[in-house]
Structure formats: C-alpha cells, structure tokens
Coordinates of C-alpha atoms in Angstrom, one line a residue:
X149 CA 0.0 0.0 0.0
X150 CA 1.8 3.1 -1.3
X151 CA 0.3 6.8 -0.7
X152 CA 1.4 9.7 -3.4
X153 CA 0.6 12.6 -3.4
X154 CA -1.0 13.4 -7.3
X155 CA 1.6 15.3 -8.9
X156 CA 3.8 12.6 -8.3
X157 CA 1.2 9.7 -8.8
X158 CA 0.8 10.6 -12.7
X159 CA 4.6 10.1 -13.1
X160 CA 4.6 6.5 -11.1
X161 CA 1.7 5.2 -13.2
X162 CA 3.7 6.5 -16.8
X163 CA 6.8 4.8 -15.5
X164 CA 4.9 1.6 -14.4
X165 CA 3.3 1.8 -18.1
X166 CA -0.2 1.6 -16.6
X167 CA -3.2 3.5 -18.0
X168 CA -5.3 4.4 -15.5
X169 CA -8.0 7.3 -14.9
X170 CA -9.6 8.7 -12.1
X171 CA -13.1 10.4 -13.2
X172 CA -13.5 14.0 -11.7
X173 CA -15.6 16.6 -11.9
X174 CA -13.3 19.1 -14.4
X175 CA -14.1 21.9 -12.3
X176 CA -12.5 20.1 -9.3
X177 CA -9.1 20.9 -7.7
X178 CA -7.2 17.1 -6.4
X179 CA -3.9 19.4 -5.5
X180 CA -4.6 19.1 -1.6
X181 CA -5.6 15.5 -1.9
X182 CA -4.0 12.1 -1.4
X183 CA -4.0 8.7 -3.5
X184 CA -3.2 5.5 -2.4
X185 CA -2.7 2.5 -4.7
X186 CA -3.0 -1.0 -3.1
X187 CA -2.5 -4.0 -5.1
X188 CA -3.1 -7.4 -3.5
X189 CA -1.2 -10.9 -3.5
X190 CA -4.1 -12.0 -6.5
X191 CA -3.7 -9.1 -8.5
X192 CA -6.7 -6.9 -6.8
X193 CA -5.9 -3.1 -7.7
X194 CA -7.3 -0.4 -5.8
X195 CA -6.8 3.4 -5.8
X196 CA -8.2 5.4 -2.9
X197 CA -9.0 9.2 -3.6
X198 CA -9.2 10.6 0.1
X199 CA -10.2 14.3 0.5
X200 CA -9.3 16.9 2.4
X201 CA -13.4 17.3 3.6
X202 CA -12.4 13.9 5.1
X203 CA -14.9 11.9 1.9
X204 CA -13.1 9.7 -0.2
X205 CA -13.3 8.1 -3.7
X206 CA -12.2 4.2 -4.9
X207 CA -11.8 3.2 -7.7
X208 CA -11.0 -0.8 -8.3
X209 CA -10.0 -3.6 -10.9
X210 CA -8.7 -6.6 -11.4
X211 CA -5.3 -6.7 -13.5
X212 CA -4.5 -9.4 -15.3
X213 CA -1.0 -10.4 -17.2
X214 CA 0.4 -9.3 -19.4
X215 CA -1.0 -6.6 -18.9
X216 CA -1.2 -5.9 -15.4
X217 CA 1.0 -4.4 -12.5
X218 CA 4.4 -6.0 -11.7
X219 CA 6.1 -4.4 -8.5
X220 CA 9.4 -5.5 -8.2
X221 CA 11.4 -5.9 -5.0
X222 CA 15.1 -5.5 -4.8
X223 CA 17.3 -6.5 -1.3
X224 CA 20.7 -4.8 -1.5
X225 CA 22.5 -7.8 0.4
X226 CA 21.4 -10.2 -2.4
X227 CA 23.7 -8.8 -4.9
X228 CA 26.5 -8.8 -1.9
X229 CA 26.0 -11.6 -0.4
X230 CA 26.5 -12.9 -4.5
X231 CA 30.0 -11.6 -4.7
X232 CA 30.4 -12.4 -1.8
X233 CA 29.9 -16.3 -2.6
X234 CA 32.2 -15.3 -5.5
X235 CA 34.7 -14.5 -3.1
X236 CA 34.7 -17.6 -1.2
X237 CA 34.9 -19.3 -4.7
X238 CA 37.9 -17.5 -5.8
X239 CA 40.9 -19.9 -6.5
X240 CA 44.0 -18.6 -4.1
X241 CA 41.8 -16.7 -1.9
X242 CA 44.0 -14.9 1.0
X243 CA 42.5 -14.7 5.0
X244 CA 43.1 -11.3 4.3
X245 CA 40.8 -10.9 1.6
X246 CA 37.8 -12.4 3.6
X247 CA 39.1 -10.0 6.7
X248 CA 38.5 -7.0 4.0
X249 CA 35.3 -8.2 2.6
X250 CA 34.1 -7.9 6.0
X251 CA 35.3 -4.7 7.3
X252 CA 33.3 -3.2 4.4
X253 CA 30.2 -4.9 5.4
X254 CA 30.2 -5.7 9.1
X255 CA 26.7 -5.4 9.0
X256 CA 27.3 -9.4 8.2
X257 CA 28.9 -10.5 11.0
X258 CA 27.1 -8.0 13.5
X259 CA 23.5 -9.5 13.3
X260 CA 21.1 -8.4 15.6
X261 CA 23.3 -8.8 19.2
X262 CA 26.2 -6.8 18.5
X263 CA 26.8 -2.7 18.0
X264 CA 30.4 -2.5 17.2
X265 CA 33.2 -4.4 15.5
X266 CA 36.7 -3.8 16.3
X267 CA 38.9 -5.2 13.5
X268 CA 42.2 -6.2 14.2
X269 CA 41.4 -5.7 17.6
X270 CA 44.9 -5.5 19.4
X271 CA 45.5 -7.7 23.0
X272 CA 48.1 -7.4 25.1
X273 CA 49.0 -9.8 27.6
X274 CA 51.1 -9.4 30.7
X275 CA 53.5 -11.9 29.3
X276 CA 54.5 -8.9 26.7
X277 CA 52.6 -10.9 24.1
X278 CA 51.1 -8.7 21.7
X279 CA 48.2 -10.9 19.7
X280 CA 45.4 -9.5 17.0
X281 CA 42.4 -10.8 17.0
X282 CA 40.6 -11.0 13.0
X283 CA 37.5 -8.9 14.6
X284 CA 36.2 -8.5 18.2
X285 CA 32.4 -7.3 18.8
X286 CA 30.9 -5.7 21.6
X287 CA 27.4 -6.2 22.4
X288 CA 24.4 -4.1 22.4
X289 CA 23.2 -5.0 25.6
X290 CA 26.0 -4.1 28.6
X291 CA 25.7 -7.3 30.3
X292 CA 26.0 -9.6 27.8
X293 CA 29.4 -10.7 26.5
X294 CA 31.7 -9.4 23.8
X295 CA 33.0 -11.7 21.0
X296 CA 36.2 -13.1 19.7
X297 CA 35.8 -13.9 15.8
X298 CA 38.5 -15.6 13.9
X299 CA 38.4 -16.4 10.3
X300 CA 41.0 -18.8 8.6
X301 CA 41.3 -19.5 5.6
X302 CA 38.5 -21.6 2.9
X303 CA 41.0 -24.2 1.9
X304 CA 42.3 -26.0 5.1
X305 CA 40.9 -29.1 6.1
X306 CA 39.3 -29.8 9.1
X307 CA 39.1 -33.4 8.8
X308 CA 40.9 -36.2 7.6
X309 CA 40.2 -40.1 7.2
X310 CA 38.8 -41.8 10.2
X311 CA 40.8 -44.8 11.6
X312 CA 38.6 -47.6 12.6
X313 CA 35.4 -45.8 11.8
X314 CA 36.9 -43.1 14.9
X315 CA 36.2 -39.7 13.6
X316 CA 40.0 -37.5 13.2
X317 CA 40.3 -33.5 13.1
X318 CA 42.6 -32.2 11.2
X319 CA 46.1 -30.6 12.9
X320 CA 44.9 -27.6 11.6
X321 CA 41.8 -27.3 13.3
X322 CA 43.1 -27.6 16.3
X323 CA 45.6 -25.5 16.0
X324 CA 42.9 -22.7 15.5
X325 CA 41.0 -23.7 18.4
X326 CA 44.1 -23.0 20.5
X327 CA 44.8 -20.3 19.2
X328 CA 41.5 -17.9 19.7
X329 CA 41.6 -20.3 23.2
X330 CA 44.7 -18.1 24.0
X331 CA 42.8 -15.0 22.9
X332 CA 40.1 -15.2 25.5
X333 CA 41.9 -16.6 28.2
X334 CA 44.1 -13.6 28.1
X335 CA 41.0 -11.7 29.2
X336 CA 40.9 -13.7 32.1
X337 CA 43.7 -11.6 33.2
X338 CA 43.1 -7.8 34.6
X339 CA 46.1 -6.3 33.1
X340 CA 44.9 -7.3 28.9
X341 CA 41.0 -6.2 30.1
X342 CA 42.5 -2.4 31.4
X343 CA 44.6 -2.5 28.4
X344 CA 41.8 -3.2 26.1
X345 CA 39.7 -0.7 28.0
X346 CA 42.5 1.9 27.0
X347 CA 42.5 1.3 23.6
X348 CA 39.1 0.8 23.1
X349 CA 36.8 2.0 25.8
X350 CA 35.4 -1.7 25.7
X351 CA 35.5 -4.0 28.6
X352 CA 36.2 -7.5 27.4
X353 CA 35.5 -10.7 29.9
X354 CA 35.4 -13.6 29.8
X355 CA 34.0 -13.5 26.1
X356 CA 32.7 -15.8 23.5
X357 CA 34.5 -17.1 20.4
X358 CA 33.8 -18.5 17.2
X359 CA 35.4 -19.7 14.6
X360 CA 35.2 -20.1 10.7
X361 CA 37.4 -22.0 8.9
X362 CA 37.1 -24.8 6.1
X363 CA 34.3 -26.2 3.7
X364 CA 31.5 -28.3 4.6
X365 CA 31.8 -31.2 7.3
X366 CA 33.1 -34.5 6.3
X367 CA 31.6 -35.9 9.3
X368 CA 28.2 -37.6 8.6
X369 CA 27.6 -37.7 12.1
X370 CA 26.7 -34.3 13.5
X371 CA 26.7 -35.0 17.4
X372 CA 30.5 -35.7 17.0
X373 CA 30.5 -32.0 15.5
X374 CA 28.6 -30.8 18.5
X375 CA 30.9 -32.4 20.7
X376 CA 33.9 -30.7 19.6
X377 CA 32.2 -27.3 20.0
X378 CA 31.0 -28.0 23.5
X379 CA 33.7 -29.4 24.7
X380 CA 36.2 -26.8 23.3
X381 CA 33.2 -24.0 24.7
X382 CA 33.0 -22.4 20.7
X383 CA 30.9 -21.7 17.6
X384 CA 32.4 -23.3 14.9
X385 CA 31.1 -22.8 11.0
X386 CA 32.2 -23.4 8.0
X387 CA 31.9 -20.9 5.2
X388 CA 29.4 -22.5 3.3
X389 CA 27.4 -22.8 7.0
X390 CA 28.3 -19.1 7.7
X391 CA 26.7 -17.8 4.0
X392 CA 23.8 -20.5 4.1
X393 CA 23.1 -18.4 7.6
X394 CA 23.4 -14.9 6.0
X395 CA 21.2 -16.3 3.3
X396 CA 18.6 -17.3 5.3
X397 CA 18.7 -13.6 7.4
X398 CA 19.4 -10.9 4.8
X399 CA 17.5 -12.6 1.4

C-alpha cells in the first residue's frame, strides 16, 4: 500500500506503463488530496482518492498479465551476499581478503546482538605478548558478553580419514581452536581487560569465540560435530554454514 501525493502519482503510473484514470468533476481541484494504490497478493488493484473534507473516492480492478502491475522488489545484500559467494569461490583466496570483505560490510557479522566491531582488535598480555584478533564485537546489551571472531582461511581441512570408523580432526583445526583459546583466556587476566579498555573504551571478559574456517563437514555424524564445539566451549562454522546463515537472514 503506497500513498502519493497526485503530482507525483501521474509520473509513477507512466513509469509503471499503466493507464489508468480517475473520473472528476473538471471543475474540481485534487492538488490538496492524497492517492493511495494497493494491489493485492491475487492481483486486486485499488486506488483510494481521500479528500481533504475527510470523503473519499475508490476506484477498483482486477489486473491481469500481461498486462497488469508488476512491483518488483530489490534487497541490497542479495547482490552482496553474491559476490560475496564469488569470493569464497575464488581460486588462491587470501585470509586477508575475507578479513577485507568484512570490514566493508560488518553489518554481516554483526547481526542483531552486536553494536560494534573492532577489526584487528589489538591484545596485550602481561606476558609482553602482543596478539590480533581478525575482529572483536561488543554487544548491544551491557551485560551480555563481547566476541572473539577468527576467520581462517576456505581451503584448510578440518578433517581427515577416520581410523577404525573413529572420527580425526585435522592438525589444523586444532591448532585454530588454541589459538582464539589463547585470545580469550588472556582476558581472564586484569592487566589485557584495562589495556583493552584503554585502547578501546570496551571492557572484554570472559567473552565468547567463534570460529570459521574450512568447507563443509566431512563428518556424517553431526553430534561428534557438536561435541567438539561443546567441549572446546566455541561456535564453529564453515563458510558454506556461515553464508547458508546470511542467506537465510538478509535474502
């Protein structure tokens, strides 16, 4: 349901290349008035004339193809979330390339929970360790808990043969679950939380990871998944999980 007002309602239907006319009385002014057009899921079209004297005028018909209405509908994230699929498609694709796709659009891994993205986010440990985190996001809500995000790259494997039917993780993996382990434990720690809190002006504890690395599961049995995320305490996806996800939200 779309209200115009009439100067601008002539110029809608010419563009549209819909004839349509509204019988008045020539003497009439419509300058103060408004028109709304309504068309309905079975192709019901109905313009309301309503007048400043608080009367109104409707005028309806049924539209039939090809000659009637077609309202088109366009989502700006379908056309990213395509090159972005592209991306992930791209032989030789760099971490780094993923990390910059996602700085320009952060809208995609801020969803609904989360107000701010720190990229790079910089953590300093006590142990003069100096670690950077691919993105770290703050919450909307003050007592709920920040985020550790870590991206690697599309191409590592995160499984490998099973050895007596005994499901086996690949090196790799692990090594990435260490590694953004390290990045929240240091925030167990008072001295990386104040220095994070300097930097920043965001308090980080205690806060959640996830990470997204690899292609889709080898592992036809999704419990044994599950139990590597719960007992590791992190979101794992894949990149084909992670854009099925933004699919499924944005188009």
């Amino acid at each position: 349901n779309v209200l115009f007002k009439p100067e601008t309602f002539g110029d809608f239907v010419k563009n549209l290349g819909v004839s349509l006319k509204i019988s008045e009385n020539k003497e009439s002014t419509i300058e103060s008035e408004i028109i709304s057009l309504n068309v309905d899921k079975n192709g019901f079209f109905k313009v309301n004339l309503y007048r400043s004297d608080g009367s109104n005028h409707t005028s309806n018909s049924y539209l039939q193809s090809p000659g009637g209405l077609y309202l088109s509908i366009t989502n700006k994230w379908s056309s990213i979330l395509s090159e972005f699929e592209e991306l992930l498609n791209k032989k030789n694709l760099l971490e780094s390339d993923i990390q910059k796709f996602l700085e320009q659009y952060p809208e995609l891994i801020k969803g609904d929970k989360y107000d701010t993205v720190i990229p790079q986010a910089v953590i300093e440990t006590n142990s003069e360790k100096i670690w950077k985190a691919d993105f770290i996001l703050k919450p909307f809500d003050q007592y709920d808990f920040c985020k550790i995000l870590e991206l690697k790259t599309i191409d590592i494997s995160t499984y490998r043969n099973s050895v007596n039917r005994h499901p086996r993780f690949s090196s790799k993996l692990f090594n990435a679950i260490d590694q953004i382990k390290d990045y929240t434990e240091a925030f167990h720690n008072s001295f990386s939380q104040d220095r994070f809190q300097k930097r920043y002006g965001i308090n980080v504890f205690k806060p959640d990871i996830q990470l997204i690395i690899g292609r889709k599961w080898e592992v036809e049995d999704d419990t044994i998944i599950l139990e590597l995320k719960r007992r590791n305490n992190i979101t794992i996806d894949t990149w084909d999980n992670f854009l099925k996800q933004l699919k499924r939200k944005y188009t």
